[in-house]
mmCIF file of C-alpha atoms in Angstrom:
data_model
loop_
_atom_site.group_PDB
_atom_site.id
_atom_site.type_symbol
_atom_site.label_atom_id
_atom_site.label_comp_id
_atom_site.label_asym_id
_atom_site.label_seq_id
_atom_site.Cartn_x
_atom_site.Cartn_y
_atom_site.Cartn_z
ATOM 1 C CA UNK A 734 115.830 -3.719 -205.692
ATOM 2 C CA UNK A 735 113.505 -6.484 -206.643
ATOM 3 C CA UNK A 736 114.896 -8.493 -203.664
ATOM 4 C CA UNK A 737 113.800 -5.847 -201.168
ATOM 5 C CA UNK A 738 110.645 -5.447 -202.871
ATOM 6 C CA UNK A 739 110.066 -9.217 -201.903
ATOM 7 C CA UNK A 740 111.767 -9.029 -198.527
ATOM 8 C CA UNK A 741 109.004 -5.742 -197.763
ATOM 9 C CA UNK A 742 105.930 -7.591 -199.031
ATOM 10 C CA UNK A 743 106.438 -10.716 -196.911
ATOM 11 C CA UNK A 744 107.129 -8.041 -193.482
ATOM 12 C CA UNK A 745 103.419 -6.547 -194.397
ATOM 13 C CA UNK A 746 101.863 -10.096 -193.744
ATOM 14 C CA UNK A 747 102.307 -9.621 -190.316
ATOM 15 C CA UNK A 748 101.186 -6.016 -190.156
ATOM 16 C CA UNK A 749 98.298 -6.861 -192.027
ATOM 17 C CA UNK A 750 97.256 -9.697 -189.601
ATOM 18 C CA UNK A 751 97.955 -7.595 -186.861
ATOM 19 C CA UNK A 752 95.651 -4.838 -188.582
ATOM 20 C CA UNK A 753 93.175 -7.571 -189.432
ATOM 21 C CA UNK A 754 92.743 -8.165 -185.326
ATOM 22 C CA UNK A 755 92.576 -4.572 -184.852
ATOM 23 C CA UNK A 756 89.819 -4.136 -187.289
ATOM 24 C CA UNK A 757 87.418 -7.346 -186.411
ATOM 25 C CA UNK A 758 87.826 -6.354 -182.501
ATOM 26 C CA UNK A 759 87.050 -2.109 -182.970
ATOM 27 C CA UNK A 760 84.001 -3.244 -184.994
ATOM 28 C CA UNK A 761 82.819 -6.041 -182.666
ATOM 29 C CA UNK A 762 83.255 -3.593 -179.907
ATOM 30 C CA UNK A 763 80.826 -1.064 -180.956
ATOM 31 C CA UNK A 764 77.443 -1.297 -179.623
ATOM 32 C CA UNK A 765 74.597 -2.936 -180.547
ATOM 33 C CA UNK A 766 74.906 -5.633 -183.812
ATOM 34 C CA UNK A 767 73.704 -5.518 -187.246
ATOM 35 C CA UNK A 768 70.151 -6.976 -186.079
ATOM 36 C CA UNK A 769 69.590 -3.789 -183.064
ATOM 37 C CA UNK A 770 67.779 -1.720 -185.645
ATOM 38 C CA UNK A 771 64.972 -4.432 -186.585
ATOM 39 C CA UNK A 772 64.231 -4.641 -182.713
ATOM 40 C CA UNK A 773 60.357 -3.052 -182.455
ATOM 41 C CA UNK A 774 57.973 -3.441 -179.293
ATOM 42 C CA UNK A 775 56.070 -6.358 -182.047
ATOM 43 C CA UNK A 776 59.538 -8.176 -182.506
ATOM 44 C CA UNK A 777 59.543 -11.527 -181.690
ATOM 45 C CA UNK A 778 62.883 -11.434 -179.580
ATOM 46 C CA UNK A 779 63.349 -15.578 -181.350
ATOM 47 C CA UNK A 780 63.529 -14.027 -184.420
ATOM 48 C CA UNK A 781 65.880 -11.525 -183.529
ATOM 49 C CA UNK A 782 68.034 -14.515 -181.687
ATOM 50 C CA UNK A 783 67.576 -16.953 -184.878
ATOM 51 C CA UNK A 784 69.093 -14.023 -187.082
ATOM 52 C CA UNK A 785 71.961 -14.034 -184.565
ATOM 53 C CA UNK A 786 72.740 -17.312 -184.788
ATOM 54 C CA UNK A 787 72.475 -18.143 -188.316
ATOM 55 C CA UNK A 788 75.091 -15.549 -188.749
ATOM 56 C CA UNK A 789 77.276 -16.710 -186.286
ATOM 57 C CA UNK A 790 77.236 -13.252 -183.950
ATOM 58 C CA UNK A 791 76.512 -16.185 -181.038
ATOM 59 C CA UNK A 792 79.716 -17.801 -181.646
ATOM 60 C CA UNK A 793 83.094 -17.407 -179.500
ATOM 61 C CA UNK A 794 84.741 -14.207 -181.068
ATOM 62 C CA UNK A 795 87.928 -15.977 -181.590
ATOM 63 C CA UNK A 796 85.995 -18.314 -183.618
ATOM 64 C CA UNK A 797 84.180 -15.820 -185.335
ATOM 65 C CA UNK A 798 87.610 -13.681 -186.422
ATOM 66 C CA UNK A 799 89.299 -17.513 -187.934
ATOM 67 C CA UNK A 800 86.090 -17.659 -189.994
ATOM 68 C CA UNK A 801 86.097 -14.784 -191.000
ATOM 69 C CA UNK A 802 89.955 -14.017 -191.647
ATOM 70 C CA UNK A 803 89.455 -17.781 -193.553
ATOM 71 C CA UNK A 804 86.617 -16.599 -195.576
ATOM 72 C CA UNK A 805 88.639 -12.945 -196.490
ATOM 73 C CA UNK A 806 91.918 -14.852 -197.887
ATOM 74 C CA UNK A 807 89.571 -16.507 -200.196
ATOM 75 C CA UNK A 808 87.927 -12.676 -201.310
ATOM 76 C CA UNK A 809 84.436 -13.510 -199.409
ATOM 77 C CA UNK A 810 84.038 -10.983 -196.820
ATOM 78 C CA UNK A 811 80.528 -12.416 -196.426
ATOM 79 C CA UNK A 812 76.909 -10.857 -196.661
ATOM 80 C CA UNK A 813 76.184 -7.421 -196.097
ATOM 81 C CA UNK A 814 73.432 -7.383 -193.686
ATOM 82 C CA UNK A 815 72.047 -4.336 -194.936
ATOM 83 C CA UNK A 816 72.240 -5.002 -199.114
ATOM 84 C CA UNK A 817 71.852 -8.549 -199.036
ATOM 85 C CA UNK A 818 74.456 -8.760 -201.613
ATOM 86 C CA UNK A 819 78.073 -9.963 -201.126
ATOM 87 C CA UNK A 820 80.293 -7.788 -199.527
ATOM 88 C CA UNK A 821 82.684 -8.028 -202.305
ATOM 89 C CA UNK A 822 80.369 -7.158 -204.964
ATOM 90 C CA UNK A 823 78.865 -4.153 -202.698
ATOM 91 C CA UNK A 824 82.571 -3.071 -202.913
ATOM 92 C CA UNK A 825 83.625 -3.613 -206.254
ATOM 93 C CA UNK A 826 80.950 -1.541 -207.500
ATOM 94 C CA UNK A 827 81.738 1.563 -205.149
ATOM 95 C CA UNK A 828 85.704 1.087 -205.386
ATOM 96 C CA UNK A 829 85.691 1.963 -208.814
ATOM 97 C CA UNK A 830 84.113 5.123 -208.351
ATOM 98 C CA UNK A 831 86.584 5.865 -205.552
ATOM 99 C CA UNK A 832 89.463 5.149 -207.557
ATOM 100 C CA UNK A 833 88.644 7.359 -210.563
ATOM 101 C CA UNK A 834 87.423 10.215 -207.969
ATOM 102 C CA UNK A 835 91.088 9.620 -206.251
ATOM 103 C CA UNK A 836 93.249 9.887 -210.054
ATOM 104 C CA UNK A 837 91.217 13.255 -211.069
ATOM 105 C CA UNK A 838 92.184 14.590 -207.523
ATOM 106 C CA UNK A 839 95.498 13.857 -207.841
ATOM 107 C CA UNK A 840 95.524 15.058 -211.409
ATOM 108 C CA UNK A 841 94.122 18.121 -210.283
ATOM 109 C CA UNK A 842 96.022 18.465 -207.051
ATOM 110 C CA UNK A 843 99.291 18.220 -208.681
ATOM 111 C CA UNK A 844 98.000 20.816 -211.580
ATOM 112 C CA UNK A 845 97.869 23.009 -208.837
ATOM 113 C CA UNK A 846 100.470 22.591 -206.700
ATOM 114 C CA UNK A 847 103.558 22.059 -208.749
ATOM 115 C CA UNK A 848 103.446 25.153 -210.452
ATOM 116 C CA UNK A 849 102.920 27.286 -207.196
ATOM 117 C CA UNK A 850 104.615 25.679 -205.543
ATOM 118 C CA UNK A 851 108.012 26.452 -207.866
ATOM 119 C CA UNK A 852 106.767 29.781 -209.008
ATOM 120 C CA UNK A 853 106.310 31.092 -204.659
ATOM 121 C CA UNK A 854 109.539 29.535 -204.314
ATOM 122 C CA UNK A 855 111.463 30.743 -206.955
ATOM 123 C CA UNK A 856 109.814 34.699 -206.611
ATOM 124 C CA UNK A 857 109.761 34.626 -203.031
ATOM 125 C CA UNK A 858 108.669 37.532 -201.389
ATOM 126 C CA UNK A 859 106.956 38.697 -203.854
ATOM 127 C CA UNK A 860 103.521 39.893 -203.958
ATOM 128 C CA UNK A 861 103.162 36.643 -205.738
ATOM 129 C CA UNK A 862 104.670 34.167 -203.442
ATOM 130 C CA UNK A 863 103.134 35.914 -200.304
ATOM 131 C CA UNK A 864 99.329 35.599 -202.221
ATOM 132 C CA UNK A 865 100.346 32.035 -202.244
ATOM 133 C CA UNK A 866 101.305 31.652 -198.800
ATOM 134 C CA UNK A 867 97.778 33.344 -197.558
ATOM 135 C CA UNK A 868 95.905 30.366 -199.946
ATOM 136 C CA UNK A 869 98.495 27.656 -198.114
ATOM 137 C CA UNK A 870 97.299 29.136 -194.661
ATOM 138 C CA UNK A 871 93.362 29.202 -195.571
ATOM 139 C CA UNK A 872 93.845 25.864 -197.332
ATOM 140 C CA UNK A 873 95.311 24.519 -194.112
ATOM 141 C CA UNK A 874 93.130 26.232 -191.532
ATOM 142 C CA UNK A 875 89.990 25.511 -193.307
ATOM 143 C CA UNK A 876 88.290 22.055 -192.441
ATOM 144 C CA UNK A 877 87.132 19.752 -195.199
ATOM 145 C CA UNK A 878 83.375 19.550 -194.223
ATOM 146 C CA UNK A 879 83.318 23.461 -194.581
ATOM 147 C CA UNK A 880 84.942 23.886 -197.769
ATOM 148 C CA UNK A 881 82.931 21.098 -199.329
ATOM 149 C CA UNK A 882 79.723 22.219 -198.041
ATOM 150 C CA UNK A 883 80.457 26.203 -199.169
ATOM 151 C CA UNK A 884 81.522 24.517 -202.681
ATOM 152 C CA UNK A 885 78.022 22.654 -203.047
ATOM 153 C CA UNK A 886 76.282 25.691 -202.519
ATOM 154 C CA UNK A 887 78.483 28.069 -204.602
ATOM 155 C CA UNK A 888 78.822 25.860 -207.607
ATOM 156 C CA UNK A 889 75.748 23.528 -206.807
ATOM 157 C CA UNK A 890 72.687 25.663 -205.506
ATOM 158 C CA UNK A 891 73.572 29.300 -206.382
ATOM 159 C CA UNK A 892 75.313 28.851 -209.822
ATOM 160 C CA UNK A 893 74.386 25.514 -210.596
ATOM 161 C CA UNK A 894 77.410 24.602 -212.778
ATOM 162 C CA UNK A 895 77.890 21.022 -211.248
ATOM 163 C CA UNK A 896 75.429 18.266 -210.374
ATOM 164 C CA UNK A 897 75.380 17.633 -206.534
ATOM 165 C CA UNK A 898 74.815 14.125 -205.735
ATOM 166 C CA UNK A 899 75.333 10.989 -207.834
ATOM 167 C CA UNK A 900 77.902 9.545 -209.859
ATOM 168 C CA UNK A 901 75.795 9.763 -213.251
ATOM 169 C CA UNK A 902 72.518 11.293 -214.366
ATOM 170 C CA UNK A 903 69.556 8.466 -214.727
ATOM 171 C CA UNK A 904 68.844 7.654 -218.679
ATOM 172 C CA UNK A 905 71.967 7.386 -219.939
ATOM 173 C CA UNK A 906 73.295 4.187 -221.327
ATOM 174 C CA UNK A 907 76.827 2.498 -220.190
ATOM 175 C CA UNK A 908 79.388 2.810 -222.904
ATOM 176 C CA UNK A 909 78.292 5.953 -224.743
ATOM 177 C CA UNK A 910 80.317 8.968 -224.708
ATOM 178 C CA UNK A 911 77.783 10.559 -223.054
ATOM 179 C CA UNK A 912 77.574 8.388 -220.314
ATOM 180 C CA UNK A 913 81.461 8.612 -219.804
ATOM 181 C CA UNK A 914 81.039 12.268 -220.045
ATOM 182 C CA UNK A 915 78.405 12.699 -217.303
ATOM 183 C CA UNK A 916 80.573 10.565 -214.856
ATOM 184 C CA UNK A 917 83.130 12.816 -215.417
ATOM 185 C CA UNK A 918 81.401 16.174 -214.732
ATOM 186 C CA UNK A 919 79.786 14.400 -211.468
ATOM 187 C CA UNK A 920 83.366 13.623 -210.568
ATOM 188 C CA UNK A 921 84.591 17.288 -211.090
ATOM 189 C CA UNK A 922 83.414 19.400 -208.110
ATOM 190 C CA UNK A 923 84.394 17.124 -205.623
ATOM 191 C CA UNK A 924 87.834 16.567 -206.974
ATOM 192 C CA UNK A 925 88.275 20.244 -207.454
ATOM 193 C CA UNK A 926 87.427 20.642 -203.490
ATOM 194 C CA UNK A 927 89.241 17.267 -202.436
ATOM 195 C CA UNK A 928 91.912 18.882 -204.494
ATOM 196 C CA UNK A 929 92.352 22.621 -203.040
ATOM 197 C CA UNK A 930 92.729 21.086 -199.813
ATOM 198 C CA UNK A 931 95.260 18.617 -200.894
ATOM 199 C CA UNK A 932 97.981 21.078 -202.168
ATOM 200 C CA UNK A 933 98.797 22.499 -198.725
ATOM 201 C CA UNK A 934 102.068 20.334 -197.640
ATOM 202 C CA UNK A 935 103.344 20.239 -201.633
ATOM 203 C CA UNK A 936 103.414 23.390 -201.608
ATOM 204 C CA UNK A 937 105.216 24.304 -198.746
ATOM 205 C CA UNK A 938 107.722 21.430 -199.359
ATOM 206 C CA UNK A 939 108.350 22.450 -203.140
ATOM 207 C CA UNK A 940 108.359 26.349 -201.766
ATOM 208 C CA UNK A 941 110.918 25.501 -199.031
ATOM 209 C CA UNK A 942 113.261 23.118 -201.139
ATOM 210 C CA UNK A 943 113.046 25.824 -203.979
ATOM 211 C CA UNK A 944 114.145 28.493 -202.129
ATOM 212 C CA UNK A 945 117.311 26.245 -200.343
ATOM 213 C CA UNK A 946 118.393 25.114 -203.760
ATOM 214 C CA UNK A 947 118.790 28.043 -204.927
ATOM 215 C CA UNK A 948 121.796 29.009 -202.102
ATOM 216 C CA UNK A 949 123.338 25.721 -202.884
ATOM 217 C CA UNK A 950 126.894 25.911 -204.453
ATOM 218 C CA UNK A 951 126.074 23.357 -207.989
ATOM 219 C CA UNK A 952 123.444 26.724 -208.794
ATOM 220 C CA UNK A 953 125.589 29.005 -207.789
ATOM 221 C CA UNK A 954 128.509 27.413 -210.433
ATOM 222 C CA UNK A 955 125.961 26.760 -212.894
ATOM 223 C CA UNK A 956 124.937 30.586 -212.770
ATOM 224 C CA UNK A 957 128.640 31.567 -212.869
ATOM 225 C CA UNK A 958 129.434 29.459 -215.799
ATOM 226 C CA UNK A 959 126.531 31.257 -217.619
ATOM 227 C CA UNK A 960 124.061 28.643 -217.731
ATOM 228 C CA UNK A 961 120.564 30.444 -218.301
ATOM 229 C CA UNK A 962 117.973 30.739 -215.733
ATOM 230 C CA UNK A 963 115.771 28.974 -216.784
ATOM 231 C CA UNK A 964 117.861 26.097 -217.469
ATOM 232 C CA UNK A 965 119.273 26.613 -214.061
ATOM 233 C CA UNK A 966 116.195 26.194 -212.107
ATOM 234 C CA UNK A 967 114.273 23.372 -214.830
ATOM 235 C CA UNK A 968 117.452 20.997 -214.515
ATOM 236 C CA UNK A 969 119.050 22.127 -211.322
ATOM 237 C CA UNK A 970 117.147 23.275 -208.915
ATOM 238 C CA UNK A 971 113.328 21.676 -209.661
ATOM 239 C CA UNK A 972 114.482 17.968 -210.115
ATOM 240 C CA UNK A 973 116.430 18.549 -206.488
ATOM 241 C CA UNK A 974 113.226 19.943 -205.522
ATOM 242 C CA UNK A 975 111.242 17.016 -206.357
ATOM 243 C CA UNK A 976 112.351 14.876 -203.980
ATOM 244 C CA UNK A 977 110.263 15.540 -200.762
ATOM 245 C CA UNK A 978 107.465 15.429 -203.200
ATOM 246 C CA UNK A 979 108.454 12.325 -204.731
ATOM 247 C CA UNK A 980 108.857 10.322 -201.396
ATOM 248 C CA UNK A 981 105.136 11.040 -200.348
ATOM 249 C CA UNK A 982 103.691 10.447 -203.979
ATOM 250 C CA UNK A 983 102.751 7.080 -202.098
ATOM 251 C CA UNK A 984 101.014 8.473 -199.304
ATOM 252 C CA UNK A 985 99.090 10.653 -201.537
ATOM 253 C CA UNK A 986 97.840 8.081 -203.690
ATOM 254 C CA UNK A 987 96.379 5.740 -200.658
ATOM 255 C CA UNK A 988 95.928 8.902 -198.779
ATOM 256 C CA UNK A 989 92.737 9.783 -201.201
ATOM 257 C CA UNK A 990 91.069 6.984 -201.251
ATOM 258 C CA UNK A 991 90.940 6.186 -197.525
ATOM 259 C CA UNK A 992 90.246 10.216 -197.068
ATOM 260 C CA UNK A 993 87.119 10.402 -199.438
ATOM 261 C CA UNK A 994 84.686 9.774 -196.733
ATOM 262 C CA UNK A 995 83.580 12.984 -196.063
ATOM 263 C CA UNK A 996 83.723 14.063 -199.692
ATOM 264 C CA UNK A 997 81.958 11.631 -201.060
ATOM 265 C CA UNK A 998 79.384 11.938 -197.993
ATOM 266 C CA UNK A 999 78.802 15.776 -198.418
ATOM 267 C CA UNK A 1000 78.599 15.053 -202.271
ATOM 268 C CA UNK A 1001 76.380 12.461 -201.873
ATOM 269 C CA UNK A 1002 79.212 10.573 -204.591
ATOM 270 C CA UNK A 1003 78.682 6.580 -203.968
ATOM 271 C CA UNK A 1004 81.905 6.007 -203.473
ATOM 272 C CA UNK A 1005 83.634 3.750 -200.522
ATOM 273 C CA UNK A 1006 83.804 6.295 -198.193
ATOM 274 C CA UNK A 1007 80.194 7.292 -198.244
ATOM 275 C CA UNK A 1008 79.665 2.952 -197.963
ATOM 276 C CA UNK A 1009 81.903 3.252 -194.990
ATOM 277 C CA UNK A 1010 79.968 6.005 -193.066
ATOM 278 C CA UNK A 1011 76.386 4.172 -193.852
ATOM 279 C CA UNK A 1012 77.925 1.086 -192.672
ATOM 280 C CA UNK A 1013 78.858 2.530 -189.656
ATOM 281 C CA UNK A 1014 75.512 3.732 -189.285
ATOM 282 C CA UNK A 1015 73.616 0.600 -189.726
ATOM 283 C CA UNK A 1016 75.907 -1.634 -187.695
ATOM 284 C CA UNK A 1017 77.188 -3.499 -190.895
ATOM 285 C CA UNK A 1018 79.969 -5.693 -189.177
ATOM 286 C CA UNK A 1019 81.183 -7.447 -192.335
ATOM 287 C CA UNK A 1020 81.293 -4.125 -195.035
ATOM 288 C CA UNK A 1021 82.958 -2.225 -191.945
ATOM 289 C CA UNK A 1022 85.949 -4.583 -191.632
ATOM 290 C CA UNK A 1023 86.221 -5.188 -195.096
ATOM 291 C CA UNK A 1024 86.269 -1.515 -195.671
ATOM 292 C CA UNK A 1025 88.992 -0.777 -193.036
ATOM 293 C CA UNK A 1026 91.042 -3.888 -194.115
ATOM 294 C CA UNK A 1027 91.422 -2.483 -197.459
ATOM 295 C CA UNK A 1028 92.004 1.116 -196.175
ATOM 296 C CA UNK A 1029 94.725 0.052 -193.889
ATOM 297 C CA UNK A 1030 96.538 -2.463 -196.740
ATOM 298 C CA UNK A 1031 96.295 0.477 -199.047
ATOM 299 C CA UNK A 1032 98.369 2.677 -196.352
ATOM 300 C CA UNK A 1033 100.721 -0.276 -196.122
ATOM 301 C CA UNK A 1034 101.303 -0.640 -200.349
ATOM 302 C CA UNK A 1035 101.467 3.271 -199.865
ATOM 303 C CA UNK A 1036 104.894 3.236 -198.038
ATOM 304 C CA UNK A 1037 106.406 0.450 -200.177
ATOM 305 C CA UNK A 1038 105.009 2.607 -203.878
ATOM 306 C CA UNK A 1039 106.569 6.107 -201.828
ATOM 307 C CA UNK A 1040 110.346 3.940 -201.503
ATOM 308 C CA UNK A 1041 110.245 2.708 -205.148
ATOM 309 C CA UNK A 1042 109.439 6.080 -206.798
ATOM 310 C CA UNK A 1043 112.396 7.611 -204.417
ATOM 311 C CA UNK A 1044 114.725 5.134 -206.091
ATOM 312 C CA UNK A 1045 113.766 6.291 -209.890
ATOM 313 C CA UNK A 1046 113.718 9.935 -209.025
ATOM 314 C CA UNK A 1047 117.058 9.930 -206.941
ATOM 315 C CA UNK A 1048 119.623 7.082 -208.386
ATOM 316 C CA UNK A 1049 121.496 8.061 -205.267
ATOM 317 C CA UNK A 1050 119.220 6.123 -203.008
ATOM 318 C CA UNK A 1051 118.362 2.139 -202.782
ATOM 319 C CA UNK A 1052 116.970 0.254 -201.303
ATOM 320 C CA UNK A 1053 119.110 -3.083 -201.796
#
C-alpha cells in the first residue's frame, strides 16, 4: 500500500502544477489590480505606476508566474497588498480557525447523520423514516446562505443564545480555560448550521445501504441461525453499510475546509473562507492565488485519503 501511496503522491505533482497555472491565470484575468482601488481624481498616475512596477505587475505574465511558483515552493506567497503582511502569516492565522470549525462541523455532521441514516433504513416506511426523508428534502433544497441567515436571526438576535460574529470575545487572555471555551462557543452556531446542510448525502447513502443490506443472503442466514437482531445490525448490516460513507470521508474533510466561504462570511467568522471573499473584493491577487491553491491541493489529498480509508474499512479492497 505504501508504494501505491508514494506513486499517487508523484502523480499529484503534475496535477498541482496544472492547478497552479489555472489559478494564476484566472487571478490575473480579473479586471483591475490591487492598486485600482487607490485611484482617485487627486491620485498621481505615476505613483500608481511606480507601485505596479515595484510589485512586478508590469512584467510579462509568464515571468510573473514563474517568479510566483518559485517563491511558492519555498513557502513564500508574497505580501498581501491589502493587509501589508506576508500571505503565509495572514493565512496561517485564519487557517487555524477554519480547521477547528471544520473538525467541529464534521463531528456534528456524523453525530446527526449516522443515527438518522441507520434508524431510517432499519425502520423504513415508518413515521420516523418519513420524517427523516422530509428533513433530507428540506436540508437538500434550502440554500446555504438562507439557512445561515435564518440561524443568525433566530439564535443570534432573537434568542441571543450564540454570538453572531468573531472567533473569540475581546478581553480574554489567550491560553486560559475561559479563552478556549469562548472560542468553542463562537464556533457552535456556524458548525451546527454547516453540519445540518452536510448530513443529506450521508443519511441517504446509509438509509439506502441499510435497506439493501437487509435483503442480502448473509443477513438472512444470520437471522435463520437465531442471531439476535441487534447483533445482526451491529456486526453485519452496519459495517457493510458504512462502505459508501467511508469512501467519501476524505472528500467531506476537504470539502468542509474549502466550502466554508458562505458560512464564515455570514457569521463574520475570521477564517480562510471569509479572507477569500475579502481578497476577491480588494483584488488581493497574492492572497487569492494562495488560497485557491490550498483549497485545490486539499481536494487532491482528499482523494488519496478516501482511498486509504476504504482499504482500512474493507480489507477486500487493495490499492497495491
